[in-house]
CSV table of C-alpha atoms and ligand atoms in Angstrom, one decimal:
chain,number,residue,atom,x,y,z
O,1092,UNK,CA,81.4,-45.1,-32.6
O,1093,UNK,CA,81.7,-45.9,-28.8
O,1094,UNK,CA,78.7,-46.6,-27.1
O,1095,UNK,CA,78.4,-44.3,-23.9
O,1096,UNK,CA,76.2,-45.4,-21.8
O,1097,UNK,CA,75.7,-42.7,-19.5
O,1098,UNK,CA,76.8,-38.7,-18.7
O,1099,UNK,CA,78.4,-37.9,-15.6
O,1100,UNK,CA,77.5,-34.3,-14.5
O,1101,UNK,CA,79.6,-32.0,-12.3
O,1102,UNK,CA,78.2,-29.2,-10.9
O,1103,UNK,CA,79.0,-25.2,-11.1
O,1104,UNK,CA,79.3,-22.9,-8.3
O,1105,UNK,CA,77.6,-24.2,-5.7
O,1106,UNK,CA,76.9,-22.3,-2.7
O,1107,UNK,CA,78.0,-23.9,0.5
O,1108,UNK,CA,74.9,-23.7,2.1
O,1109,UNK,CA,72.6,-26.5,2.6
O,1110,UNK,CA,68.9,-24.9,1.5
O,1111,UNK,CA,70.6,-23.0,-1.5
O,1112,UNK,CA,72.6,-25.9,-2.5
O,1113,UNK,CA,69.3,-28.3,-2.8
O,1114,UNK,CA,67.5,-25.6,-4.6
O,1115,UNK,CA,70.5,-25.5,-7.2
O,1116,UNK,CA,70.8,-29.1,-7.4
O,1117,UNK,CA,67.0,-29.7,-7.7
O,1118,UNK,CA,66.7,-26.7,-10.5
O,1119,UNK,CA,69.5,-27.9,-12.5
O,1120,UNK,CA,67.9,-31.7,-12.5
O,1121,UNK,CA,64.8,-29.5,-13.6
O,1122,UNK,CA,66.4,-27.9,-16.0
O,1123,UNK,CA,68.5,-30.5,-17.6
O,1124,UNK,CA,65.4,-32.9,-18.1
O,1125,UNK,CA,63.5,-29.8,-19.4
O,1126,UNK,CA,66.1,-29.5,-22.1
O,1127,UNK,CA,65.9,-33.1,-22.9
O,1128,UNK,CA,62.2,-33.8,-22.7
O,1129,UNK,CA,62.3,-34.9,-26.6
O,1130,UNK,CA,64.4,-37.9,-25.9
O,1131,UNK,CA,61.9,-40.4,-24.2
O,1132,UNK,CA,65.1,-42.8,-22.7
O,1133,UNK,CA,67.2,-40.7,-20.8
O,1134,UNK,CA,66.8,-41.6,-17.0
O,1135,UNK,CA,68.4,-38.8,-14.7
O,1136,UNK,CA,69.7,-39.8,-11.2
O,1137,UNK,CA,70.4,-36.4,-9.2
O,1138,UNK,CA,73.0,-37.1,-6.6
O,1139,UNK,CA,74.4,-34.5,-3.8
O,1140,UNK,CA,77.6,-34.0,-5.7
O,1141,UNK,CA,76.6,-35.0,-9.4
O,1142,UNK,CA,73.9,-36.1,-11.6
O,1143,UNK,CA,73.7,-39.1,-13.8
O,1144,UNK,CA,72.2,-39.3,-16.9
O,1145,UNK,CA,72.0,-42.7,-17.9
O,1146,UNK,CA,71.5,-42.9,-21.8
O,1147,UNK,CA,69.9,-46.1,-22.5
O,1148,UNK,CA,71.0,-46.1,-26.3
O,1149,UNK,CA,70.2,-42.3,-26.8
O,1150,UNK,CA,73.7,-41.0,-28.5
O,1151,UNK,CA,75.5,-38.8,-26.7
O,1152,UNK,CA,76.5,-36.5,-29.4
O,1153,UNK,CA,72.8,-35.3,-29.2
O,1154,UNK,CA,72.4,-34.5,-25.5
O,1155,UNK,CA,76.0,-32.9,-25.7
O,1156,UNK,CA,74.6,-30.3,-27.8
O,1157,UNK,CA,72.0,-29.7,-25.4
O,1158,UNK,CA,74.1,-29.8,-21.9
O,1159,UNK,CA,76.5,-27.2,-23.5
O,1160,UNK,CA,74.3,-24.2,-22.6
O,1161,UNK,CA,72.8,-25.3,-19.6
O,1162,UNK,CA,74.0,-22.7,-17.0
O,1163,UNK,CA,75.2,-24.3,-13.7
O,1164,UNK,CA,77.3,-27.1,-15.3
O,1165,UNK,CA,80.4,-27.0,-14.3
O,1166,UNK,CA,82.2,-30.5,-16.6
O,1167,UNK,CA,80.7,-33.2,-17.6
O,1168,UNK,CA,81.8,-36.7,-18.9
O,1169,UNK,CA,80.8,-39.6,-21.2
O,1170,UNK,CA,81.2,-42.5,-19.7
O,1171,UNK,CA,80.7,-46.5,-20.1
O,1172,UNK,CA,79.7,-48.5,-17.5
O,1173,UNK,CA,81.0,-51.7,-18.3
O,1174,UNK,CA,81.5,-55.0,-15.7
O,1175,UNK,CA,83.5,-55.7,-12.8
O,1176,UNK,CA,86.2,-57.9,-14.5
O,1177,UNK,CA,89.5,-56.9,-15.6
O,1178,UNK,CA,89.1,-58.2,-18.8
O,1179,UNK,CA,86.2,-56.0,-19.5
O,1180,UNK,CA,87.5,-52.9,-17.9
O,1181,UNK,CA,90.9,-53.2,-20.2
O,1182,UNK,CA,88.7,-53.7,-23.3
O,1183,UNK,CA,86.5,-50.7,-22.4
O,1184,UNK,CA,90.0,-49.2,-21.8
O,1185,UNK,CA,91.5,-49.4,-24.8
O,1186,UNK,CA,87.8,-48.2,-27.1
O,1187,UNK,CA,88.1,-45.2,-25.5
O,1188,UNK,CA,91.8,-44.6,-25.4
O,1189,UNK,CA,91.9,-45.6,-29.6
O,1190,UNK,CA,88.5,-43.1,-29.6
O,1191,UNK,CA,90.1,-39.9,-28.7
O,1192,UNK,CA,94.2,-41.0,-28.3
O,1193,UNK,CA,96.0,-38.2,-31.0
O,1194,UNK,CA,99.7,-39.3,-31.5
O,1195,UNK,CA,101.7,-36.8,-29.5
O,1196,UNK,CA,99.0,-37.0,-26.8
O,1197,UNK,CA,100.3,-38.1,-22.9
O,1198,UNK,CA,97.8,-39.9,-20.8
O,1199,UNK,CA,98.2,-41.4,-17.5
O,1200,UNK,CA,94.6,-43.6,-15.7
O,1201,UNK,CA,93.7,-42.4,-12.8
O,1202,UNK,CA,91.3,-45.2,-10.1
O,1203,UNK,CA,89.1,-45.0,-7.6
O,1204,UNK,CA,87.3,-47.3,-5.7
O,1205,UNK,CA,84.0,-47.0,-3.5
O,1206,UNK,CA,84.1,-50.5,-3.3
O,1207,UNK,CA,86.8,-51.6,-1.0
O,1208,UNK,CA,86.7,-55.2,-1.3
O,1209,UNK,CA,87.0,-55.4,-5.3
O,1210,UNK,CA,90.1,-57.8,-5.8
O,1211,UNK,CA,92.8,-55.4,-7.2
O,1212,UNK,CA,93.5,-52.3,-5.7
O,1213,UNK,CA,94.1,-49.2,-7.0
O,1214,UNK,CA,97.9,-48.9,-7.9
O,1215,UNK,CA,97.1,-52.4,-9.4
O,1216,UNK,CA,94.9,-51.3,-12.0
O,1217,UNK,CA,96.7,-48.5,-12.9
O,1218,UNK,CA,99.4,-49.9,-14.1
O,1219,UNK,CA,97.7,-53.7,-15.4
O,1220,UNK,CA,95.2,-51.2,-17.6
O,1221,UNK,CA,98.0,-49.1,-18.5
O,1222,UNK,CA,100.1,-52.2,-19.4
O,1223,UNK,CA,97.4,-53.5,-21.4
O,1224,UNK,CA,97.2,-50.4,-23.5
O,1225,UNK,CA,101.0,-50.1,-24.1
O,1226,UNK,CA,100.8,-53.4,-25.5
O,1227,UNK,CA,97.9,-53.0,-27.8
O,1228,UNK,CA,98.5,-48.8,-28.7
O,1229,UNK,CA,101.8,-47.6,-30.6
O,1230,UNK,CA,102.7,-44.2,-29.5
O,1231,UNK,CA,101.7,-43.7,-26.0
O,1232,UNK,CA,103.4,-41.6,-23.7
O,1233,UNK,CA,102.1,-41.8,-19.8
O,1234,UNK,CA,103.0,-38.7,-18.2
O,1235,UNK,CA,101.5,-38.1,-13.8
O,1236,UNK,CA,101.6,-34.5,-13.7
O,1237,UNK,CA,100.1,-32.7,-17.1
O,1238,UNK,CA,98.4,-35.4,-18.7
O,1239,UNK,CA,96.2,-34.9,-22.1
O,1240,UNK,CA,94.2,-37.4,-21.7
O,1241,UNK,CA,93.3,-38.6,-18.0
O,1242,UNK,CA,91.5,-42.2,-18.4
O,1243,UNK,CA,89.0,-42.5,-15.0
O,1244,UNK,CA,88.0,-45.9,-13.8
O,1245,UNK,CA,85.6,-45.8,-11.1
O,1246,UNK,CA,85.0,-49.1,-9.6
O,1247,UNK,CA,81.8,-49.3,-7.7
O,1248,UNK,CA,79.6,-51.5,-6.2
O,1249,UNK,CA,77.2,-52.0,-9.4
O,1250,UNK,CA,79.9,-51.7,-11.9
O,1251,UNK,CA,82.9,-50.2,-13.0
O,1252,UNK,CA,82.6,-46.7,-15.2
O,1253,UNK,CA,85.1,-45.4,-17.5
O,1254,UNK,CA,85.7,-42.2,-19.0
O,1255,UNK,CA,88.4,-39.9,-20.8
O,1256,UNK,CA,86.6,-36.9,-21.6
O,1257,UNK,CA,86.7,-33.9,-19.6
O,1258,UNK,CA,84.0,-31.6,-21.3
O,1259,UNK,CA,83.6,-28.2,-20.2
O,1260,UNK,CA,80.3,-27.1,-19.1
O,1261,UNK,CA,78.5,-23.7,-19.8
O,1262,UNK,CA,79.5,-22.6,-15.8
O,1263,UNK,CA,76.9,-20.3,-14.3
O,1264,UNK,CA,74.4,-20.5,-12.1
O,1265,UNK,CA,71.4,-22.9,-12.8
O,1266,UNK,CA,68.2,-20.4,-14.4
O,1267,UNK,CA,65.5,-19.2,-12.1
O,1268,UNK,CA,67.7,-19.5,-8.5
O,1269,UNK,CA,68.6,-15.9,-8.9
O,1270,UNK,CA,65.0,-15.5,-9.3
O,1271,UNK,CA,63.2,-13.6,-11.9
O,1272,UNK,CA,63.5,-10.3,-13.7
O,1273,UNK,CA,62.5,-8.4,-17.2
O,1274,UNK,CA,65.2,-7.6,-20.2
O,1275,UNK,CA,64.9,-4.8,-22.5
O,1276,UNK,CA,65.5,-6.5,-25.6
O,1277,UNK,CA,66.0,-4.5,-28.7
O,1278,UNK,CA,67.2,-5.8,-32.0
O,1279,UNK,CA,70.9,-4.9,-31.6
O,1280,UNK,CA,74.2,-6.5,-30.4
O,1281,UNK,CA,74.3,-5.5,-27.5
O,1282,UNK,CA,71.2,-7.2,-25.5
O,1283,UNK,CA,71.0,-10.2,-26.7
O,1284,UNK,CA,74.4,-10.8,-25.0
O,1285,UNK,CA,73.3,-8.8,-22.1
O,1286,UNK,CA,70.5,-11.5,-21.9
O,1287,UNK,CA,72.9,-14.3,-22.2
O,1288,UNK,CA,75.1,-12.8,-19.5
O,1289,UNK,CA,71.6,-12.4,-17.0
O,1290,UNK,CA,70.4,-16.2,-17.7
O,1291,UNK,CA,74.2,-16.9,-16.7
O,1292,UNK,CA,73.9,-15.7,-13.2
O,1293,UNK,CA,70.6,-18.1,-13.1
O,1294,UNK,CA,68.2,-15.3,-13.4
O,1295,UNK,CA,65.0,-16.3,-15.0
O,1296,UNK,CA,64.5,-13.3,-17.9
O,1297,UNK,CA,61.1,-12.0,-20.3
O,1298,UNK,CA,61.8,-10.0,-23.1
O,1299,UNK,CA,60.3,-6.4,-23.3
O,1300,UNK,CA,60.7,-5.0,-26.7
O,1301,UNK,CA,59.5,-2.1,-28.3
O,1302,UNK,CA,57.8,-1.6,-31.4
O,1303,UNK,CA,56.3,1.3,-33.2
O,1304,UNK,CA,54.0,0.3,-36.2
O,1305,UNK,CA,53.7,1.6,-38.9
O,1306,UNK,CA,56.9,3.0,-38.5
O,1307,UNK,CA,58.5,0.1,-37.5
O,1308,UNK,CA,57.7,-2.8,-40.3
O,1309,UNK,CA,57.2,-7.3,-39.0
O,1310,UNK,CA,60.3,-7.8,-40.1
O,1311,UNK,CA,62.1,-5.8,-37.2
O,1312,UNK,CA,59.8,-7.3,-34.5
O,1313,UNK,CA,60.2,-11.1,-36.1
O,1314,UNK,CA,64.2,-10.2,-36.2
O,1315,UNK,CA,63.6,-9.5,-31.9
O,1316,UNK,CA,61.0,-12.5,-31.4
O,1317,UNK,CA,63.9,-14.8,-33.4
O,1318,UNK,CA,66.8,-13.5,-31.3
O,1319,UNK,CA,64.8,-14.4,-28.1
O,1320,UNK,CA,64.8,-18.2,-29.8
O,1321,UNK,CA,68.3,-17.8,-30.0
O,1322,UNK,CA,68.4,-17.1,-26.4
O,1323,UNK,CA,66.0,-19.6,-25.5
O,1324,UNK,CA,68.6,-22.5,-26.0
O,1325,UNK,CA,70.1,-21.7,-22.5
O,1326,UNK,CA,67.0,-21.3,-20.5
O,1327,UNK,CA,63.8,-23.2,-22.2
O,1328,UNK,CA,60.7,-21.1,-23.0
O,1329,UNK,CA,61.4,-17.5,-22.8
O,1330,UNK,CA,58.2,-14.8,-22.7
O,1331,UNK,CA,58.4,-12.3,-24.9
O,1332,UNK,CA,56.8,-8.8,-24.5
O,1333,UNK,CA,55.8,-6.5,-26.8
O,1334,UNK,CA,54.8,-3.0,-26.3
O,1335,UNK,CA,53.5,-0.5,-28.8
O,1336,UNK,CA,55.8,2.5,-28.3
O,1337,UNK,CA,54.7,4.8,-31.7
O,1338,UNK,CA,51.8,6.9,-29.9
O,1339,UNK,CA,55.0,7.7,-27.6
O,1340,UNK,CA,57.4,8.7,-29.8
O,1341,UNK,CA,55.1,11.0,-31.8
O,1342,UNK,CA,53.9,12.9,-28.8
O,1343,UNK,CA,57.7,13.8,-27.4
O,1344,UNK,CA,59.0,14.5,-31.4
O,1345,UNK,CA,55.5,16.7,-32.0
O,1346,UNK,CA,55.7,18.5,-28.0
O,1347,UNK,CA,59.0,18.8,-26.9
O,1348,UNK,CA,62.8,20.1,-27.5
O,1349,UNK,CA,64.8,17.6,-29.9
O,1350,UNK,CA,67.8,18.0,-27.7
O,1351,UNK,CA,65.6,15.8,-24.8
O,1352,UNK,CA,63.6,13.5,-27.4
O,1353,UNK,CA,66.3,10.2,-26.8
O,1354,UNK,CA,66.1,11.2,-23.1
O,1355,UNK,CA,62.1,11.2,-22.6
O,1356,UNK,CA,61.7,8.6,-25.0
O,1357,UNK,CA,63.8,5.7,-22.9
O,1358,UNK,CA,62.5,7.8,-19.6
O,1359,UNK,CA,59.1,6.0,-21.1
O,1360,UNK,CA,60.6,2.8,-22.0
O,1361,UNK,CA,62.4,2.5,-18.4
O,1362,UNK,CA,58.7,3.2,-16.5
O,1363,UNK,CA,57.3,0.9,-19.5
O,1364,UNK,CA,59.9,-2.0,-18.1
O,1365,UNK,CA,59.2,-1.4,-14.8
O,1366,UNK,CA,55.2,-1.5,-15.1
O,1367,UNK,CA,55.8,-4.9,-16.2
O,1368,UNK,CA,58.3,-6.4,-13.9
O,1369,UNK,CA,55.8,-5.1,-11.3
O,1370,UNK,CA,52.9,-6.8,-13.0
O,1371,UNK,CA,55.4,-10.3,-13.4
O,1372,UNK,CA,56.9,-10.1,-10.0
O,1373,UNK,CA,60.5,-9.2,-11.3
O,1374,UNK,CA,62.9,-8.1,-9.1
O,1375,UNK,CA,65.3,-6.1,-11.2
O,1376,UNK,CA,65.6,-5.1,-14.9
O,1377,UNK,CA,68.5,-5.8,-17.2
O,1378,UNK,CA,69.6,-4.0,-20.2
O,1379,UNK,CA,72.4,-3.8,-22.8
O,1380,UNK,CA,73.4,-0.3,-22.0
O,1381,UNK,CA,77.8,0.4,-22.2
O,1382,UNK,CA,79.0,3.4,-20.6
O,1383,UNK,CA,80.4,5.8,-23.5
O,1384,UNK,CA,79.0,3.9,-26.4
O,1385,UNK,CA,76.5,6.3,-27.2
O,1386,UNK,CA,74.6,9.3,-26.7
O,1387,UNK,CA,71.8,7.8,-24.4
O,1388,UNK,CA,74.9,5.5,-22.4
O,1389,UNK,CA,77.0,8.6,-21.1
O,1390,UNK,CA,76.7,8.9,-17.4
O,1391,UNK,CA,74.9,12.3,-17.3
O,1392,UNK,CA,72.2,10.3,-19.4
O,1393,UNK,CA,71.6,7.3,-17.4
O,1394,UNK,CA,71.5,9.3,-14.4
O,1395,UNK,CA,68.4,11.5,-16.4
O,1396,UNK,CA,67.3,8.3,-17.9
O,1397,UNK,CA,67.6,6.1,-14.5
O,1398,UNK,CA,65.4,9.0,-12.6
O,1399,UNK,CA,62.1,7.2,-12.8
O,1400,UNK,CA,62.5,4.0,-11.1
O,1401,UNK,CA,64.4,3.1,-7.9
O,1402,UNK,CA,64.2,-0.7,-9.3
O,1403,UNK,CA,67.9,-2.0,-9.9
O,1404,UNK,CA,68.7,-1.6,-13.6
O,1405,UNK,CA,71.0,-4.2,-14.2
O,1406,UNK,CA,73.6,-4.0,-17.0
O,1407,UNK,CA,75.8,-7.2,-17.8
O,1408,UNK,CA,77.7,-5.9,-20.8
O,1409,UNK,CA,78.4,-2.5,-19.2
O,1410,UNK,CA,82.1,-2.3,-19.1
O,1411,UNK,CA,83.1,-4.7,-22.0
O,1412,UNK,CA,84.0,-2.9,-25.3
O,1413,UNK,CA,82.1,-3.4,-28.3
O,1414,UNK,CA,84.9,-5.5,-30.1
O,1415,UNK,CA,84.7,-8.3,-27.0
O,1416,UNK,CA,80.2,-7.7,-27.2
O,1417,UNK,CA,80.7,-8.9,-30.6
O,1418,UNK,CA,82.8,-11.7,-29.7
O,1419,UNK,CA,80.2,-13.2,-27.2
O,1420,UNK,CA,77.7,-12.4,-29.7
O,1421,UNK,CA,79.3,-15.0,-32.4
O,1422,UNK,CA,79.9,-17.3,-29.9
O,1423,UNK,CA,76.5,-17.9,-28.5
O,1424,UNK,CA,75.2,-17.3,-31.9
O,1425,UNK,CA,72.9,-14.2,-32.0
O,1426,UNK,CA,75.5,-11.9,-34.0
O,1427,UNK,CA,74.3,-12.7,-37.2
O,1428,UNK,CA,70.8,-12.4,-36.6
O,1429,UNK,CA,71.5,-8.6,-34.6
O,1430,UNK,CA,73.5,-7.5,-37.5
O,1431,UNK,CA,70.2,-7.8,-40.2
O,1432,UNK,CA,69.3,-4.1,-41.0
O,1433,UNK,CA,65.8,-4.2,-39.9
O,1434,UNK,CA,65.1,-0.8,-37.9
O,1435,UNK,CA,64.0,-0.6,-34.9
O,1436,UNK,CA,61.9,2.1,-33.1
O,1437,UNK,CA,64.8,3.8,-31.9
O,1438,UNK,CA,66.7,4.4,-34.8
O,1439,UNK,CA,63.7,5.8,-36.1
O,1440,UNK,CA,63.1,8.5,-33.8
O,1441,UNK,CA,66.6,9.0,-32.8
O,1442,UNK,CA,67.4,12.8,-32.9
O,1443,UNK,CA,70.7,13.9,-35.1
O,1444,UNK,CA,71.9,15.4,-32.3
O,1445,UNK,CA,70.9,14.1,-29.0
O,1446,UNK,CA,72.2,15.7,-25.7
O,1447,UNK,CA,74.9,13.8,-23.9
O,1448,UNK,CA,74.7,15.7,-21.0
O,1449,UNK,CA,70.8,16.0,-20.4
O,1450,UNK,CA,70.1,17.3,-17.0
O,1451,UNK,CA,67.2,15.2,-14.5
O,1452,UNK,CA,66.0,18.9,-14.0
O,1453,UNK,CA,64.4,19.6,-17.2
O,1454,UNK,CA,63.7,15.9,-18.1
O,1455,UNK,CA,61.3,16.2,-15.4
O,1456,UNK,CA,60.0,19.7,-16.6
O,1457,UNK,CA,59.7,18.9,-20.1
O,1458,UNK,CA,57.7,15.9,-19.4
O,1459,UNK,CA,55.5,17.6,-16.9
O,1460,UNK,CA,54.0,19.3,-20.5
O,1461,UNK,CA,52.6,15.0,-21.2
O,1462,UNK,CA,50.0,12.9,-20.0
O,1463,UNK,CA,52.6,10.4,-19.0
O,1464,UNK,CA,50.0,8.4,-17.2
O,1465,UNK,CA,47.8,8.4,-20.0
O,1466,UNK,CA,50.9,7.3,-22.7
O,1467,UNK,CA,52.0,4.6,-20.8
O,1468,UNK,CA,48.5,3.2,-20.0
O,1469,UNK,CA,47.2,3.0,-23.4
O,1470,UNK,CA,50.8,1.2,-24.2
O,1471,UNK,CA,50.2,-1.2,-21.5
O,1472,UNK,CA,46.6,-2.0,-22.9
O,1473,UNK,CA,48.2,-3.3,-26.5
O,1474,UNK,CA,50.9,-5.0,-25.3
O,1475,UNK,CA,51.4,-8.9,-26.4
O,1476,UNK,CA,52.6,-11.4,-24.6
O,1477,UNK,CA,54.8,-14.5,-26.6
O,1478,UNK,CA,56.0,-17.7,-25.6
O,1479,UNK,CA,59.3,-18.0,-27.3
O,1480,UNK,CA,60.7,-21.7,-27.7
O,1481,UNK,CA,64.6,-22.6,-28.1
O,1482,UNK,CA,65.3,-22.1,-32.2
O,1483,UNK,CA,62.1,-20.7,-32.7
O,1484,UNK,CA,62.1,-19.0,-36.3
O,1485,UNK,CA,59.9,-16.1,-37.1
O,1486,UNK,CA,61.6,-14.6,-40.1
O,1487,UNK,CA,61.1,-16.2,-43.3
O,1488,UNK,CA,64.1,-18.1,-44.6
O,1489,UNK,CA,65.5,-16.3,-47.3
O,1490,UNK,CA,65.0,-18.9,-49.8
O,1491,UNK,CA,61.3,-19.1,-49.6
O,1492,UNK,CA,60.9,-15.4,-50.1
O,1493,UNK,CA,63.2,-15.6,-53.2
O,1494,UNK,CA,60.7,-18.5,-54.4
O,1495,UNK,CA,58.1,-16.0,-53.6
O,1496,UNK,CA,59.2,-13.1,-56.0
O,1497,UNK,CA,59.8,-15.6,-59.1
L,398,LIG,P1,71.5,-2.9,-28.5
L,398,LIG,O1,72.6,-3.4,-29.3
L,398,LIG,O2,71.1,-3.8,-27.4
L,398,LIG,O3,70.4,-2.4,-29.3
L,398,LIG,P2,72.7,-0.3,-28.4
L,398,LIG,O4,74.1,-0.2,-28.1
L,398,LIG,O5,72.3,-0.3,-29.9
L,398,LIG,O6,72.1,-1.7,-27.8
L,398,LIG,P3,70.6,1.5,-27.8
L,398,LIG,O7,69.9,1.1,-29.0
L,398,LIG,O8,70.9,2.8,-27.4
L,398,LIG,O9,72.0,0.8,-27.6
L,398,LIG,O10,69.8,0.8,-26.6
L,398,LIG,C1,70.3,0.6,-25.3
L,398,LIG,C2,69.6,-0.4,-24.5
L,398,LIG,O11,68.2,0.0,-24.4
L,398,LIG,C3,69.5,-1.7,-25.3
L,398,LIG,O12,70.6,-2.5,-25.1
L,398,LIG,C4,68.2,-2.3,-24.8
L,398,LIG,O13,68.4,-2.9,-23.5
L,398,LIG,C5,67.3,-1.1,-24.6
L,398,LIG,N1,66.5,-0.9,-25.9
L,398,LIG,C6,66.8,-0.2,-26.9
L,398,LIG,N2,65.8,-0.3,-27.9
L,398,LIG,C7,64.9,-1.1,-27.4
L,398,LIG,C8,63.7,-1.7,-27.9
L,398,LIG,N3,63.2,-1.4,-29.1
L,398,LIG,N4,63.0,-2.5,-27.1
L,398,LIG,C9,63.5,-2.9,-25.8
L,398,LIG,N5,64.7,-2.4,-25.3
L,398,LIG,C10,65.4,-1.6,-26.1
L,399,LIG,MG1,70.1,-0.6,-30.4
């Protein structure tokens, strides 16, 4: 095991700027000691150009978990900081070249120097460290251009650090400097990585999910609150929203055409979300819509559906294909959890044959026949409000409810 003694931090994206550029900086320091608060020893230097986390013992394996999905990371490095003697430089050296070296690997070391009066320069340690690890390593290949391994020695005034890991960081934009907005979160696929893809850009998201008891059952709600856990490993603390949709749905399915039910129901759930940004000083609201996927996603519809708000209805996933949605979706985790056959409210009341091409027109004339203002006020008096932790688990694990029914 090598003993790191500190993370170098490289930052994302960074807008040239000098205002926006200390926000960034000063929200990813913010964000990266929010993620770490559980390890007491970590010390965290924010510089113009990187940030140090110095590790004081805490293993790096840990807080590499943990700087993966911080948005606004652009690479980051272990690295030991080690004296300013050559001896102890070639020793550090050669731990982390016999750490990570994989025969067949090339490497070449690559020195700097902020200190301009340390005794060798940098051509000089180049080749006496690369010397040194031809004569204690078999296999090694140097190679300048394309290297595998690139082994950094930075020699500075306190010390010299070493590193030869090049990790790649989540990229993005730190959350909360895009400022903050609501998500429509429903139990599926598709907005959990809509979510993802928003708290990329650095926007600061809340959940608003439907529910419609009793047709609706805890399962499908915990499935939604457990998803926003999921989630809640790239930002911290995520709100989550709930709003009681069933008085809704039974008012369009008993009063109005079935061809227009999918249309006036997310007609409500659009004015629903946009009550609430209002309410939480959101700017925009995101959702997992895909042109073409289905009935409710077809142009015509989101132009009927998009009618009642002039707020910007973001939608991150809106050109990918399902086959590449699902591919995100494994890869930050919330696929499994989306694919759990717990129904939510729109499945429920979904229509069998839902218009495609619903016209704005008689949205707005078949709705004129509800007390919209009255629906969506009683729904805004029961909704709940959640603070949603990273891993957060809500559904019961599947081996104490098999305990349960023995
Ligand atoms: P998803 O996989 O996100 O459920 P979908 O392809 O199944 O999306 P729909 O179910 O038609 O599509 O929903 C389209 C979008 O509407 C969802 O991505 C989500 O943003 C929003 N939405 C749907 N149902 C709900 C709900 N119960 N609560 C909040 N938002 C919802
Ligand atoms: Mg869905």
């Amino acid at each position: 095991m090598l003993n790191y003694t500190e993370v170098m931090v490289r930052y994302g994206e960074l807008s040239t700027k000098g205002k926006n550029r200390k926000d960034f900086i000063n929200r990813l320091a913010a964000n990266i000691q929010k993620t770490l608060t559980d390890f007491p020893d970590l010390e965290f230097h924010p510089k113009h150009d990187r940030l140090h986390i110095v590790l004081n013992g805490t293993s790096f394996e840990e807080v590499d978990q943990r700087l993966k999905k911080v948005f606004g990371i652009q690479t980051y490095s272990p690295v030991i900081k080690t004296e300013r003697t050559l001896e102890a430089i070639e020793k550090t050296a050669l731990s982390l070249m016999q750490a990570t070296f994989k025969p067949g690997m090339t490497f070449k070391v690559n020195t700097r120097r902020s200190d301009h009066h340390f005794e060798y320069d940098t051509n000089e340690l180049n080749s006496m460290v690369g010397d040194y690890l031809f004569d204690h390593m078999d296999g090694l290949k140097a190679e300048m251009k394309h290297p595998d391994l690139v082994l950094r020695i930075e020699v500075r005034l306190d010390g010299v650090y070493i590193s030869n890991e090049l990790l790649q960081g989540a990229g993005g934009m730190p959350v909360g400097t895009a400022g903050k907005a609501v998500m429509m979160l429903s139990g599926g696929i598709d907005s959990p990585v809509a979510s993802y893809l928003a708290l990329k850009r650095g926007v600061d998201i809340e959940m608003v999910h439907f529910f419609s008891p009793p047709y609706t059952t805890d399962k499908a709600l915990a499935k939604a609150k457990e998803l926003t856990g999921i989630l809640a490993n790239y930002s911290g603390k995520i709100n989550f929203i709930a709003v009681p949709f069933a008085e809704i749905q039974e008012t369009i399915k008993e009063k109005l055409p079935e061809g227009y039910l999918m249309t006036i129901q997310r007609r409500f759930m659009l004015r629903l979300a946009d009550k609430i940004r209002e309410k939480r000083g959101g700017k925009a609201i995101f959702n997992g819509e895909s042109v073409g996927q289905v009935a409710s996603q077809t142009l015509d519809s989101m132009m009927a559906i998009n009618d009642v708000t002039t707020t910007p209805v973001l939608r991150p996933v809106v050109t990918m294909d399902k086959t590449e949605i699902i591919k995100l979706a494994e890869d930050i985790g919330t696929f499994d959890l989306s694919i759990m056959p717990f129904e939510d409210c729109c499945t429920i009341f979904a229509p069998p044959r839902p218009k495609t091409k619903p016209k704005v027109d008689k949205a707005r004339e078949y709705e004129a026949r509800l007390d919209v203002d009255g629906l969506i006020e009683r729904a805004m008096a029961g909704i709940e409000i959640t603070p949603i932790y990273p891993n957060q688990k809500f559904l019961a694990d599947k081996s104490a409810e098999d305990a349960d029914l023995l």
